[in-house]
């Protein structure tokens, strides 16, 4: 069914209406005492004793997805991305009549973070736990599951979570700077304290709070969040010490070592790299232009990989054209990539039309980045082989059985009778038909690599929505609702000269050589044994740590590497590579050499 265009969006979709719904969804995810302005009427107050057993008030915040746990890492990332959406496209949101709702959604998160940070070196990271919660199917208003609160402190560090929360508070301070300067200053104070806590007491939060590991494990570590927080603090304060941190730790924390095409609640490197490129385009680099150019080359890699223009490491796509990373909630990476591409496009264009340099396909103009981002949003809204909108409540065909406890059980306002833990499963979870409550605006996990989708409540990989799916989508929808002539806020500085290919960045010390060392025939096919040497040729004598290797076009087994979340890593007995040292691995397949590249590293 064709959508009426509003606000000059074009493309057959009503981006303004989708924007309205994308923000409305967050009201369904609220925990705590709901305000009089609450528009999702089937929800009621919940989690009113959160934190009480720990002697702290932790009422409020957001449930992350279809469950009733308040997970700190995805919640903080959600708020950061909501704030960034407003920073870039607040004027467009205002034109669509949605700025007030967007700001209210941000404040619902930051008010909670302020409560969760009662002391400079204490941060409450989670309320409830995934294990007990997943054994129950209950409305949040009926919860009988554990509401234990878990905290970070100097003895239990969590640099990733503290860093992300610092980023959220710093970004949100920019949103409130004009309208509520006192509140903005409070947020900045929290952000600075959290950043110092994260940097001084270093460690992964899921090592301190192990119950989070199976749900929101910090696979990328905390280097990206420390850089992310410093970048946001620099943007919020103009204090050079945060820019110096971003620059001085570019090698040690992986900012210029990681070339990665995935951005989300775990890995922030592409976001850091585009923020750093933005500083460069603003003319705010000063004597640090060389290092920020290294960040910008990685930002170019992200854009090129999404566009399919990198020489080796491109994001996969479904037959219908959607970016594809993984089976479970793939759309989170589609919305976040679309937002980053739109932001990068606008800042490049405003800076004088500089292009992105791609190792496999020449240059990409800013307009090409924006057009591709629009194509991804259109796919989500229904321009796909199935003709299905993956935003609940938008379009003629959309998911009716979202995997969501509150939506799938009759509203407590319509039926106040208590729904027990197991009764929710027996009476509601397996019930056929649409959910009784509309989860309006929720963006679900989406289709598989073949564009196939099953609208079934127990199909949580595809039908569960999450706050971090919607947060970046707010921004790109506002951008599209305003039309192609609109750009983000702010006057940008002079244009960058085109950078060199990201793989040839001079600071990269890791070199890869591979050779065929043997061949043989079997069943009429010729097999080759390839030996790959990875060397640290750091001229400064620094050590390479957390080395991640990407391998493409591989059709056989690998020896000498271990599989990791983001590619392959060296064996656990070889955690680092000293200057001048090498490591080797081999693989066998009946094909030409595989594509082998460095995904990321830290240089210390």
Coordinates of N, CA, C and O in Angstrom, one line a residue, residues 15 67-68 121 139 192 212 216 232 240 244 254 284 308 361 387 406 410 445 451 465 519 528 536 541 571 580 601 603:
X15 N 7.9 9.6 5.8 CA 9.0 9.6 6.7 C 8.6 10.4 8.0 O 9.0 10.0 9.1
X67 N 11.8 -7.8 27.0 CA 11.9 -8.4 28.3 C 11.7 -7.2 29.3 O 11.4 -6.1 29.0
X68 N 12.0 -7.5 30.6 CA 11.8 -6.5 31.7 C 13.0 -6.2 32.5 O 13.0 -5.8 33.6
X121 N 32.6 7.4 41.7 CA 33.1 6.1 41.2 C 32.2 4.9 41.4 O 32.6 3.8 41.7
X139 N 3.8 -9.3 32.2 CA 3.7 -7.8 32.0 C 4.7 -7.2 32.9 O 4.9 -7.6 34.1
X192 N 31.7 13.8 33.1 CA 33.2 13.9 33.4 C 33.6 13.0 34.5 O 34.7 12.3 34.4
X212 N 25.5 -10.4 33.0 CA 25.2 -9.7 31.7 C 25.9 -10.3 30.5 O 25.5 -10.0 29.4
X216 N 24.5 -9.1 26.9 CA 25.1 -8.0 26.3 C 26.6 -8.0 26.7 O 27.1 -7.2 27.5
X232 N 32.8 12.6 22.7 CA 31.6 13.4 23.0 C 31.9 14.5 24.0 O 31.3 15.5 24.0
X240 N 40.3 21.0 25.4 CA 41.3 20.3 24.6 C 41.8 19.0 25.2 O 42.4 18.1 24.5
X244 N 42.9 15.8 23.2 CA 44.3 15.2 23.4 C 44.1 13.7 23.7 O 44.9 12.9 23.2
X254 N 42.9 1.6 19.9 CA 42.4 1.0 18.7 C 41.6 2.0 17.8 O 41.1 1.5 16.8
X284 N 38.6 21.8 13.6 CA 38.9 21.8 15.1 C 40.0 20.8 15.4 O 40.2 20.5 16.6
X308 N 29.7 -1.3 -0.6 CA 30.1 -2.4 -1.4 C 31.3 -2.0 -2.3 O 31.5 -2.6 -3.3
X361 N 36.8 0.8 -5.3 CA 35.8 1.4 -6.3 C 35.9 2.9 -6.4 O 34.9 3.6 -6.6
X387 N 7.3 -6.8 0.7 CA 6.3 -5.7 0.8 C 5.9 -5.6 2.3 O 4.8 -5.1 2.6
X406 N 4.9 -7.2 27.3 CA 3.8 -6.2 27.6 C 2.8 -6.2 26.5 O 1.6 -6.1 26.7
X410 N -2.8 -9.1 27.6 CA -3.8 -8.1 27.7 C -3.4 -7.0 28.7 O -2.8 -7.3 29.7
X445 N 13.5 -7.2 14.6 CA 14.8 -7.7 14.2 C 15.0 -7.8 12.7 O 16.0 -7.7 12.1
X451 N 15.9 -12.5 2.7 CA 14.7 -11.6 2.8 C 13.5 -12.3 3.3 O 12.3 -11.8 3.2
X465 N 11.8 -6.5 19.0 CA 12.3 -5.1 18.8 C 13.2 -4.7 19.9 O 13.3 -5.3 21.0
X519 N 50.6 -28.1 -2.9 CA 49.4 -28.4 -3.6 C 49.3 -29.9 -3.9 O 50.3 -30.6 -3.9
X528 N 45.3 -26.4 -2.3 CA 46.5 -25.6 -2.0 C 46.6 -25.4 -0.5 O 45.6 -25.1 0.2
X536 N 54.6 -7.6 13.1 CA 54.6 -6.3 13.7 C 55.8 -5.6 13.3 O 56.9 -5.9 13.8
X541 N 58.7 0.6 17.9 CA 59.0 -0.5 18.8 C 57.8 -0.9 19.7 O 58.0 -1.4 20.8
X571 N 46.1 -17.2 18.7 CA 45.8 -18.2 19.8 C 46.0 -17.5 21.2 O 46.7 -16.6 21.3
X580 N 58.8 -6.4 15.7 CA 59.8 -7.3 15.0 C 59.4 -8.7 15.0 O 60.1 -9.5 14.4
X601 N 43.4 -3.6 15.8 CA 44.4 -3.8 16.7 C 44.6 -2.6 17.6 O 44.1 -1.5 17.4
X603 N 47.9 -0.6 19.7 CA 49.3 -0.5 19.6 C 49.8 0.2 20.9 O 49.4 1.3 21.2

